[in-house]
Amino acid sequence: LSLSLRYEGGRLVQAATRGDGEVGENVTENARTIADIPQELRGAPDLLEVRGEVYMSHADFAALNARQEERGDKTFANPRNAAAGSLRQLDARITAARPLRFFAYGWGALSAPLADTQHGAIARLSELGFQTNPLTLRCMGAAALMAHYRQIEAQRATLGYDIDGVVYKVDDLALQRRLGFRSTTPRWAIAHKFPAETAWTFLEKIEIQVGRTGALSPVARLTPVTVGGVVVSNATLHNEDYIAGRDAKGATIRGGKDIREGDWVQIYRAGDVIPKVADVDLSRRNNDAQPYVFPEKCPECGSDAIREEGDAVRRCTGGMICPAQAVEKLRHFVSRAAFDIEGLGAKQVEFFYYTCRISEPADIFTLAARDGGPDALVASPRARLSHQLSLPGRGAELLDRLSDMLRAAGVPVTDGDADHLIQGIEYLAGKPLARVKGWGEKSAQNLFAAIEERRAIPLPRLIFALGIRHVGETGAATLANHYTSWAAFEHGMSHARIGEGPEWEELLSIDGVGATLAASVVSAFQQEAERASIDRLVAELSVQDSVRRVVADSAVAGLTVVFTGTLERMTRAEAKARAEALGAKVAGSVSARTDLLVAGPGAGSKAKKAAELGVRVIDEDEWMQIAGQA
């Protein structure tokens, strides 16, 4: 488990887990109980954030489980789970009794550099009193890296603790800074995993799950098997090509062997996380086993499921009439990286959807006002459920799920009686939430208060929460940082024409935004039903602008700048980042709106067009002087 330690004036003041990359758990008191973590440092920078890994050795893990068994307590599945659970205990005394260890491998914020190189900084951390991994080695060239990788792989079983690979890092910290980061990972580091552990098991059934964008994703339901210390009962099957024994480019995988229900399959955990099928044992396949036929109708709503040319995924065309898409979109909306509404998780969203209290995100913010009143329902339970209950296979499964939901809420229902079930939902949906079993007055009021708190939402979270295809957390943050306000973002997406025009060019000029993402966002805003849903949502919110950190009084603040030709003293990404930090807008093409063209060798047509339009043209040296980097 990754852990960040913050030292101020040489004293440990905070310890936090990595969490979602921005917000982690405060585990300071628990971290103080770990012997490998110094409480005070001598000779350290005034501010120092040390990053490392909390782990448990194999010997300590075995001893811990032995003590757990002696006391009749539950044992842990593997050292990783034991370490994570121990560090996150609410009672630090429990953590203190667990044999946790800590390796330091990096750093974050600091008031003065530790060294000029990666290996120098690690050595400095060791001098300050931190345990660092003795297998860390400075290698000269790829051959030396591979040799060290193979040496560690050979020693893996005797190390005394779990590892799943090695990480290669550029040693020169100045080069690390120039290389920078991708959306979630540094360009100056590469993880090289060891081959994954595998196990054989029986594939009982292939089921189809429908996601928020309509993607039909096949899942293998397996006889539970332990893989790498974790019990696995499901595995992803990706898409219909993967099941048929082909990859995304049509090349054969697994020797061309397809996957069928009733097969014996070899399972591995990709990156020691996601279970996947590695192989199929054809010698154990039954003679009557049939090739899997991928559905061409959505199993959730019956709509056509089409596969567009060039797409590996088949998608439901039902849109928001498809309950699976609607529920998954709502789940995404309330997820941790989106609106993160306390008390409104995946189960609650499904409950509110099927009791017709919520159909789309905007309904969440009118839930309290409608509660128990004549407008409590946003749809007819009979209209919402009748078609789904009639679908072969789907109807019986949905009937069971809804019956369980109603019983949990205190509504008696008769097994197999769809009409009675719908009547029960109509009855339940009309009651104030506080009178529904499992809620109560306090729970209902807490939920309504949590929803109210989320009316004020930062722009990046809102863009991500919309659930637009191809727009993840990083893409949402990138768009928010560029447009800075909902009004500017909405205007740009509403007026952009895919493939042409200034709004489209501006969108494509954003570093990290490609044509696929751009087209997806523009299409969402210009599709009538989707746009209406977005407008209803935003009308309920107070969207907080993104503040771009800029030098307001710079010579280029407020100007539109275009870079062209070969830049010799910086990369294009570095030039763009610096221009935006100075308050300029960076565009990808020259137009009448362009104020400044920075032209390197081979500028070509952009320089010619700039001259025709009377745009000021400067070279890289002059730009460096303006940017204060000469």
PDB file of C-alpha atoms in Angstrom, residues 240-464:
ATOM      1  CA  GLU A 240     -16.838 -10.886 -29.103  1.00  0.00           C
ATOM      2  CA  ASP A 241     -13.495 -11.034 -30.954  1.00  0.00           C
ATOM      3  CA  TYR A 242     -11.676 -11.988 -27.765  1.00  0.00           C
ATOM      4  CA  ILE A 243     -14.158 -14.814 -27.171  1.00  0.00           C
ATOM      5  CA  ALA A 244     -13.660 -15.994 -30.767  1.00  0.00           C
ATOM      6  CA  GLY A 245      -9.863 -16.083 -30.376  1.00  0.00           C
ATOM      7  CA  ARG A 246      -8.948 -12.850 -32.171  1.00  0.00           C
ATOM      8  CA  ASP A 247      -7.390  -9.598 -31.007  1.00  0.00           C
ATOM      9  CA  ALA A 248      -8.471  -6.068 -31.955  1.00  0.00           C
ATOM     10  CA  LYS A 249      -6.515  -6.267 -35.242  1.00  0.00           C
ATOM     11  CA  GLY A 250      -7.925  -9.650 -36.223  1.00  0.00           C
ATOM     12  CA  ALA A 251      -4.789 -11.630 -35.350  1.00  0.00           C
ATOM     13  CA  THR A 252      -5.239 -14.944 -33.550  1.00  0.00           C
ATOM     14  CA  ILE A 253      -4.790 -15.192 -29.782  1.00  0.00           C
ATOM     15  CA  ARG A 254      -4.633 -18.346 -27.641  1.00  0.00           C
ATOM     16  CA  GLY A 255      -3.695 -20.169 -30.859  1.00  0.00           C
ATOM     17  CA  GLY A 256      -7.099 -19.249 -32.285  1.00  0.00           C
ATOM     18  CA  LYS A 257      -8.987 -21.187 -29.581  1.00  0.00           C
ATOM     19  CA  ASP A 258     -12.424 -19.749 -28.842  1.00  0.00           C
ATOM     20  CA  ILE A 259     -14.049 -19.662 -25.395  1.00  0.00           C
ATOM     21  CA  ARG A 260     -17.265 -21.570 -24.678  1.00  0.00           C
ATOM     22  CA  GLU A 261     -19.492 -22.132 -21.682  1.00  0.00           C
ATOM     23  CA  GLY A 262     -18.384 -25.325 -19.952  1.00  0.00           C
ATOM     24  CA  ASP A 263     -14.705 -24.910 -20.889  1.00  0.00           C
ATOM     25  CA  TRP A 264     -11.731 -25.361 -18.582  1.00  0.00           C
ATOM     26  CA  VAL A 265      -9.848 -22.082 -18.731  1.00  0.00           C
ATOM     27  CA  GLN A 266      -6.526 -20.787 -17.429  1.00  0.00           C
ATOM     28  CA  ILE A 267      -6.912 -17.589 -15.408  1.00  0.00           C
ATOM     29  CA  TYR A 268      -4.339 -14.913 -14.613  1.00  0.00           C
ATOM     30  CA  ARG A 269      -4.578 -11.490 -12.998  1.00  0.00           C
ATOM     31  CA  ALA A 270      -3.273  -8.781 -15.331  1.00  0.00           C
ATOM     32  CA  GLY A 271      -1.019  -6.493 -13.314  1.00  0.00           C
ATOM     33  CA  ASP A 272      -1.962  -8.719 -10.366  1.00  0.00           C
ATOM     34  CA  VAL A 273      -5.381  -7.026 -10.447  1.00  0.00           C
ATOM     35  CA  ILE A 274      -7.801  -7.795 -13.316  1.00  0.00           C
ATOM     36  CA  PRO A 275      -8.670 -11.491 -13.866  1.00  0.00           C
ATOM     37  CA  LYS A 276      -8.402 -12.569 -17.514  1.00  0.00           C
ATOM     38  CA  VAL A 277      -8.483 -15.797 -19.520  1.00  0.00           C
ATOM     39  CA  ALA A 278      -5.044 -16.877 -20.764  1.00  0.00           C
ATOM     40  CA  ASP A 279      -5.843 -20.241 -22.354  1.00  0.00           C
ATOM     41  CA  VAL A 280      -8.458 -22.922 -22.978  1.00  0.00           C
ATOM     42  CA  ASP A 281      -7.939 -26.679 -22.464  1.00  0.00           C
ATOM     43  CA  LEU A 282      -9.558 -28.169 -25.587  1.00  0.00           C
ATOM     44  CA  SER A 283      -8.840 -31.720 -24.381  1.00  0.00           C
ATOM     45  CA  ARG A 284     -11.436 -31.225 -21.620  1.00  0.00           C
ATOM     46  CA  ARG A 285     -14.101 -29.580 -23.807  1.00  0.00           C
ATOM     47  CA  ASN A 286     -17.387 -31.482 -24.072  1.00  0.00           C
ATOM     48  CA  ASN A 287     -18.316 -32.673 -27.553  1.00  0.00           C
ATOM     49  CA  ASP A 288     -21.675 -30.897 -27.340  1.00  0.00           C
ATOM     50  CA  ALA A 289     -20.185 -27.521 -26.294  1.00  0.00           C
ATOM     51  CA  GLN A 290     -21.494 -24.826 -28.644  1.00  0.00           C
ATOM     52  CA  PRO A 291     -19.643 -21.722 -29.870  1.00  0.00           C
ATOM     53  CA  TYR A 292     -20.800 -18.646 -27.995  1.00  0.00           C
ATOM     54  CA  VAL A 293     -23.178 -16.507 -30.045  1.00  0.00           C
ATOM     55  CA  PHE A 294     -22.755 -12.856 -29.114  1.00  0.00           C
ATOM     56  CA  PRO A 295     -26.148 -11.126 -28.755  1.00  0.00           C
ATOM     57  CA  GLU A 296     -27.272  -8.615 -31.390  1.00  0.00           C
ATOM     58  CA  LYS A 297     -29.999  -7.339 -29.062  1.00  0.00           C
ATOM     59  CA  CYS A 298     -29.393  -5.632 -25.740  1.00  0.00           C
ATOM     60  CA  PRO A 299     -30.192  -8.145 -22.965  1.00  0.00           C
ATOM     61  CA  GLU A 300     -31.406  -5.302 -20.732  1.00  0.00           C
ATOM     62  CA  CYS A 301     -33.846  -3.466 -23.011  1.00  0.00           C
ATOM     63  CA  GLY A 302     -34.121  -5.447 -26.253  1.00  0.00           C
ATOM     64  CA  SER A 303     -32.786  -2.632 -28.448  1.00  0.00           C
ATOM     65  CA  ASP A 304     -30.471  -3.395 -31.362  1.00  0.00           C
ATOM     66  CA  ALA A 305     -26.828  -3.788 -30.354  1.00  0.00           C
ATOM     67  CA  ILE A 306     -24.640  -2.660 -33.234  1.00  0.00           C
ATOM     68  CA  ARG A 307     -20.930  -2.785 -33.881  1.00  0.00           C
ATOM     69  CA  GLU A 308     -19.607   0.150 -35.846  1.00  0.00           C
ATOM     70  CA  GLU A 309     -16.795  -0.313 -38.331  1.00  0.00           C
ATOM     71  CA  GLY A 310     -13.429  -0.112 -36.614  1.00  0.00           C
ATOM     72  CA  ASP A 311     -14.932  -0.587 -33.141  1.00  0.00           C
ATOM     73  CA  ALA A 312     -14.191  -3.739 -31.148  1.00  0.00           C
ATOM     74  CA  VAL A 313     -17.296  -3.275 -28.993  1.00  0.00           C
ATOM     75  CA  ARG A 314     -20.954  -3.890 -29.733  1.00  0.00           C
ATOM     76  CA  ARG A 315     -23.198  -1.183 -28.249  1.00  0.00           C
ATOM     77  CA  CYS A 316     -26.848  -0.941 -27.261  1.00  0.00           C
ATOM     78  CA  THR A 317     -28.704   1.725 -29.254  1.00  0.00           C
ATOM     79  CA  GLY A 318     -31.370   2.213 -26.580  1.00  0.00           C
ATOM     80  CA  GLY A 319     -29.697   5.196 -24.924  1.00  0.00           C
ATOM     81  CA  MET A 320     -31.442   6.332 -21.744  1.00  0.00           C
ATOM     82  CA  ILE A 321     -34.447   4.072 -22.382  1.00  0.00           C
ATOM     83  CA  CYS A 322     -32.074   1.215 -21.570  1.00  0.00           C
ATOM     84  CA  PRO A 323     -32.237   0.728 -17.787  1.00  0.00           C
ATOM     85  CA  ALA A 324     -28.690  -0.598 -17.597  1.00  0.00           C
ATOM     86  CA  GLN A 325     -27.283   2.494 -19.321  1.00  0.00           C
ATOM     87  CA  ALA A 326     -29.450   4.799 -17.213  1.00  0.00           C
ATOM     88  CA  VAL A 327     -28.440   3.174 -13.923  1.00  0.00           C
ATOM     89  CA  GLU A 328     -24.746   2.965 -14.853  1.00  0.00           C
ATOM     90  CA  LYS A 329     -24.750   6.606 -15.918  1.00  0.00           C
ATOM     91  CA  LEU A 330     -26.287   7.563 -12.571  1.00  0.00           C
ATOM     92  CA  ARG A 331     -23.736   5.421 -10.731  1.00  0.00           C
ATOM     93  CA  HIS A 332     -20.966   7.169 -12.621  1.00  0.00           C
ATOM     94  CA  PHE A 333     -22.489  10.541 -11.780  1.00  0.00           C
ATOM     95  CA  VAL A 334     -22.356   9.898  -8.026  1.00  0.00           C
ATOM     96  CA  SER A 335     -18.969   8.144  -8.097  1.00  0.00           C
ATOM     97  CA  ARG A 336     -16.057   9.357  -6.010  1.00  0.00           C
ATOM     98  CA  ALA A 337     -14.336  11.291  -8.815  1.00  0.00           C
ATOM     99  CA  ALA A 338     -17.613  12.899  -9.905  1.00  0.00           C
ATOM    100  CA  PHE A 339     -20.237  14.312  -7.494  1.00  0.00           C
ATOM    101  CA  ASP A 340     -19.348  11.926  -4.650  1.00  0.00           C
ATOM    102  CA  ILE A 341     -22.623  12.404  -2.746  1.00  0.00           C
ATOM    103  CA  GLU A 342     -22.426  10.856   0.719  1.00  0.00           C
ATOM    104  CA  GLY A 343     -25.150   8.259   1.256  1.00  0.00           C
ATOM    105  CA  LEU A 344     -25.929   7.929  -2.452  1.00  0.00           C
ATOM    106  CA  GLY A 345     -24.007   4.943  -3.750  1.00  0.00           C
ATOM    107  CA  ALA A 346     -24.616   2.301  -6.392  1.00  0.00           C
ATOM    108  CA  LYS A 347     -27.335   0.442  -4.446  1.00  0.00           C
ATOM    109  CA  GLN A 348     -29.235   3.604  -3.541  1.00  0.00           C
ATOM    110  CA  VAL A 349     -29.128   4.818  -7.145  1.00  0.00           C
ATOM    111  CA  GLU A 350     -30.636   1.540  -8.358  1.00  0.00           C
ATOM    112  CA  PHE A 351     -33.334   1.735  -5.668  1.00  0.00           C
ATOM    113  CA  PHE A 352     -34.304   5.302  -6.646  1.00  0.00           C
ATOM    114  CA  TYR A 353     -34.278   4.443 -10.347  1.00  0.00           C
ATOM    115  CA  TYR A 354     -36.579   1.432 -10.084  1.00  0.00           C
ATOM    116  CA  THR A 355     -38.928   3.201  -7.687  1.00  0.00           C
ATOM    117  CA  CYS A 356     -39.113   5.966 -10.324  1.00  0.00           C
ATOM    118  CA  ARG A 357     -37.806   8.716  -8.052  1.00  0.00           C
ATOM    119  CA  ILE A 358     -34.788   9.360 -10.316  1.00  0.00           C
ATOM    120  CA  SER A 359     -34.343   8.971 -14.069  1.00  0.00           C
ATOM    121  CA  GLU A 360     -31.443  11.316 -14.835  1.00  0.00           C
ATOM    122  CA  PRO A 361     -28.837  13.285 -12.840  1.00  0.00           C
ATOM    123  CA  ALA A 362     -30.986  16.431 -12.592  1.00  0.00           C
ATOM    124  CA  ASP A 363     -33.625  14.430 -10.690  1.00  0.00           C
ATOM    125  CA  ILE A 364     -31.183  13.933  -7.821  1.00  0.00           C
ATOM    126  CA  PHE A 365     -31.337  17.644  -7.030  1.00  0.00           C
ATOM    127  CA  THR A 366     -35.147  17.773  -7.032  1.00  0.00           C
ATOM    128  CA  LEU A 367     -35.522  14.597  -4.956  1.00  0.00           C
ATOM    129  CA  ALA A 368     -36.079  16.392  -1.639  1.00  0.00           C
ATOM    130  CA  ALA A 369     -38.604  18.855  -3.080  1.00  0.00           C
ATOM    131  CA  ARG A 370     -40.626  16.037  -4.661  1.00  0.00           C
ATOM    132  CA  ASP A 371     -40.399  13.623  -1.727  1.00  0.00           C
ATOM    133  CA  GLY A 372     -43.829  12.298  -0.722  1.00  0.00           C
ATOM    134  CA  GLY A 373     -45.652  14.839  -2.902  1.00  0.00           C
ATOM    135  CA  PRO A 374     -47.790  14.502  -6.033  1.00  0.00           C
ATOM    136  CA  ASP A 375     -44.687  14.915  -8.216  1.00  0.00           C
ATOM    137  CA  ALA A 376     -42.634  12.324  -6.352  1.00  0.00           C
ATOM    138  CA  LEU A 377     -42.371  10.052  -9.400  1.00  0.00           C
ATOM    139  CA  VAL A 378     -40.461  10.991 -12.552  1.00  0.00           C
ATOM    140  CA  ALA A 379     -41.802   8.019 -14.533  1.00  0.00           C
ATOM    141  CA  SER A 380     -44.537   5.395 -14.444  1.00  0.00           C
ATOM    142  CA  PRO A 381     -43.371   2.164 -12.790  1.00  0.00           C
ATOM    143  CA  ARG A 382     -45.596   0.189 -15.146  1.00  0.00           C
ATOM    144  CA  ALA A 383     -44.193   1.897 -18.234  1.00  0.00           C
ATOM    145  CA  ARG A 384     -40.623   1.558 -16.992  1.00  0.00           C
ATOM    146  CA  LEU A 385     -40.813  -2.121 -16.081  1.00  0.00           C
ATOM    147  CA  SER A 386     -43.397  -3.838 -18.279  1.00  0.00           C
ATOM    148  CA  HIS A 387     -41.191  -4.171 -21.363  1.00  0.00           C
ATOM    149  CA  GLN A 388     -38.142  -5.268 -19.384  1.00  0.00           C
ATOM    150  CA  LEU A 389     -40.112  -7.925 -17.507  1.00  0.00           C
ATOM    151  CA  SER A 390     -41.266  -9.378 -20.829  1.00  0.00           C
ATOM    152  CA  LEU A 391     -37.736  -9.923 -22.181  1.00  0.00           C
ATOM    153  CA  PRO A 392     -36.729 -13.629 -22.321  1.00  0.00           C
ATOM    154  CA  GLY A 393     -34.247 -14.416 -19.563  1.00  0.00           C
ATOM    155  CA  ARG A 394     -34.070 -10.805 -18.436  1.00  0.00           C
ATOM    156  CA  GLY A 395     -37.634 -10.782 -17.061  1.00  0.00           C
ATOM    157  CA  ALA A 396     -37.144 -13.555 -14.512  1.00  0.00           C
ATOM    158  CA  GLU A 397     -33.822 -12.130 -13.316  1.00  0.00           C
ATOM    159  CA  LEU A 398     -35.261  -8.619 -12.959  1.00  0.00           C
ATOM    160  CA  LEU A 399     -38.332  -9.967 -11.175  1.00  0.00           C
ATOM    161  CA  ASP A 400     -36.112 -11.634  -8.567  1.00  0.00           C
ATOM    162  CA  ARG A 401     -33.979  -8.503  -8.075  1.00  0.00           C
ATOM    163  CA  LEU A 402     -36.963  -6.202  -7.688  1.00  0.00           C
ATOM    164  CA  SER A 403     -38.724  -8.631  -5.358  1.00  0.00           C
ATOM    165  CA  ASP A 404     -35.655  -8.700  -3.107  1.00  0.00           C
ATOM    166  CA  MET A 405     -35.475  -4.890  -3.195  1.00  0.00           C
ATOM    167  CA  LEU A 406     -39.124  -4.525  -2.187  1.00  0.00           C
ATOM    168  CA  ARG A 407     -38.866  -7.068   0.624  1.00  0.00           C
ATOM    169  CA  ALA A 408     -35.837  -5.211   1.989  1.00  0.00           C
ATOM    170  CA  ALA A 409     -37.931  -2.026   1.970  1.00  0.00           C
ATOM    171  CA  GLY A 410     -40.746  -3.722   3.894  1.00  0.00           C
ATOM    172  CA  VAL A 411     -43.174  -4.280   0.989  1.00  0.00           C
ATOM    173  CA  PRO A 412     -44.617  -7.831   0.800  1.00  0.00           C
ATOM    174  CA  VAL A 413     -44.585  -9.265  -2.741  1.00  0.00           C
ATOM    175  CA  THR A 414     -45.561 -12.590  -4.257  1.00  0.00           C
ATOM    176  CA  ASP A 415     -42.892 -14.544  -6.143  1.00  0.00           C
ATOM    177  CA  GLY A 416     -43.374 -14.527  -9.908  1.00  0.00           C
ATOM    178  CA  ASP A 417     -46.244 -12.027  -9.917  1.00  0.00           C
ATOM    179  CA  ALA A 418     -45.177  -9.076 -12.102  1.00  0.00           C
ATOM    180  CA  ASP A 419     -48.412  -7.113 -11.635  1.00  0.00           C
ATOM    181  CA  HIS A 420     -48.226  -7.448  -7.865  1.00  0.00           C
ATOM    182  CA  LEU A 421     -44.584  -6.392  -7.962  1.00  0.00           C
ATOM    183  CA  ILE A 422     -45.375  -3.247  -9.977  1.00  0.00           C
ATOM    184  CA  GLN A 423     -48.180  -2.400  -7.559  1.00  0.00           C
ATOM    185  CA  GLY A 424     -45.695  -2.760  -4.704  1.00  0.00           C
ATOM    186  CA  ILE A 425     -43.284  -0.369  -6.411  1.00  0.00           C
ATOM    187  CA  GLU A 426     -46.071   2.160  -7.030  1.00  0.00           C
ATOM    188  CA  TYR A 427     -47.003   1.955  -3.346  1.00  0.00           C
ATOM    189  CA  LEU A 428     -43.394   2.282  -2.183  1.00  0.00           C
ATOM    190  CA  ALA A 429     -42.599   5.121  -4.601  1.00  0.00           C
ATOM    191  CA  GLY A 430     -45.414   7.273  -3.264  1.00  0.00           C
ATOM    192  CA  LYS A 431     -44.242   7.126   0.354  1.00  0.00           C
ATOM    193  CA  PRO A 432     -41.945   9.792   1.833  1.00  0.00           C
ATOM    194  CA  LEU A 433     -38.411   8.425   1.959  1.00  0.00           C
ATOM    195  CA  ALA A 434     -38.316   8.742   5.760  1.00  0.00           C
ATOM    196  CA  ARG A 435     -41.148   6.179   5.994  1.00  0.00           C
ATOM    197  CA  VAL A 436     -39.426   3.595   3.802  1.00  0.00           C
ATOM    198  CA  LYS A 437     -37.924   0.689   5.733  1.00  0.00           C
ATOM    199  CA  GLY A 438     -34.154   1.008   5.948  1.00  0.00           C
ATOM    200  CA  TRP A 439     -34.182   4.798   5.769  1.00  0.00           C
ATOM    201  CA  GLY A 440     -35.882   6.730   8.553  1.00  0.00           C
ATOM    202  CA  GLU A 441     -36.098  10.468   9.199  1.00  0.00           C
ATOM    203  CA  LYS A 442     -32.429  11.026  10.011  1.00  0.00           C
ATOM    204  CA  SER A 443     -31.082   9.036   7.046  1.00  0.00           C
ATOM    205  CA  ALA A 444     -33.419  10.804   4.636  1.00  0.00           C
ATOM    206  CA  GLN A 445     -32.499  14.254   5.932  1.00  0.00           C
ATOM    207  CA  ASN A 446     -28.790  13.414   5.866  1.00  0.00           C
ATOM    208  CA  LEU A 447     -29.095  12.367   2.225  1.00  0.00           C
ATOM    209  CA  PHE A 448     -30.998  15.498   1.244  1.00  0.00           C
ATOM    210  CA  ALA A 449     -28.394  17.640   3.030  1.00  0.00           C
ATOM    211  CA  ALA A 450     -25.537  15.820   1.280  1.00  0.00           C
ATOM    212  CA  ILE A 451     -27.205  16.409  -2.088  1.00  0.00           C
ATOM    213  CA  GLU A 452     -27.667  20.086  -1.282  1.00  0.00           C
ATOM    214  CA  GLU A 453     -23.966  20.430  -0.447  1.00  0.00           C
ATOM    215  CA  ARG A 454     -23.056  19.166  -3.906  1.00  0.00           C
ATOM    216  CA  ARG A 455     -24.997  21.825  -5.799  1.00  0.00           C
ATOM    217  CA  ALA A 456     -21.738  23.806  -5.822  1.00  0.00           C
ATOM    218  CA  ILE A 457     -19.429  21.705  -7.981  1.00  0.00           C
ATOM    219  CA  PRO A 458     -15.993  22.354  -9.513  1.00  0.00           C
ATOM    220  CA  LEU A 459     -16.015  22.460 -13.314  1.00  0.00           C
ATOM    221  CA  PRO A 460     -13.673  19.437 -13.813  1.00  0.00           C
ATOM    222  CA  ARG A 461     -15.913  17.212 -11.669  1.00  0.00           C
ATOM    223  CA  LEU A 462     -19.022  18.298 -13.567  1.00  0.00           C
ATOM    224  CA  ILE A 463     -17.487  17.589 -16.973  1.00  0.00           C
ATOM    225  CA  PHE A 464     -16.324  14.154 -15.794  1.00  0.00           C
TER     226      PHE A 464
END
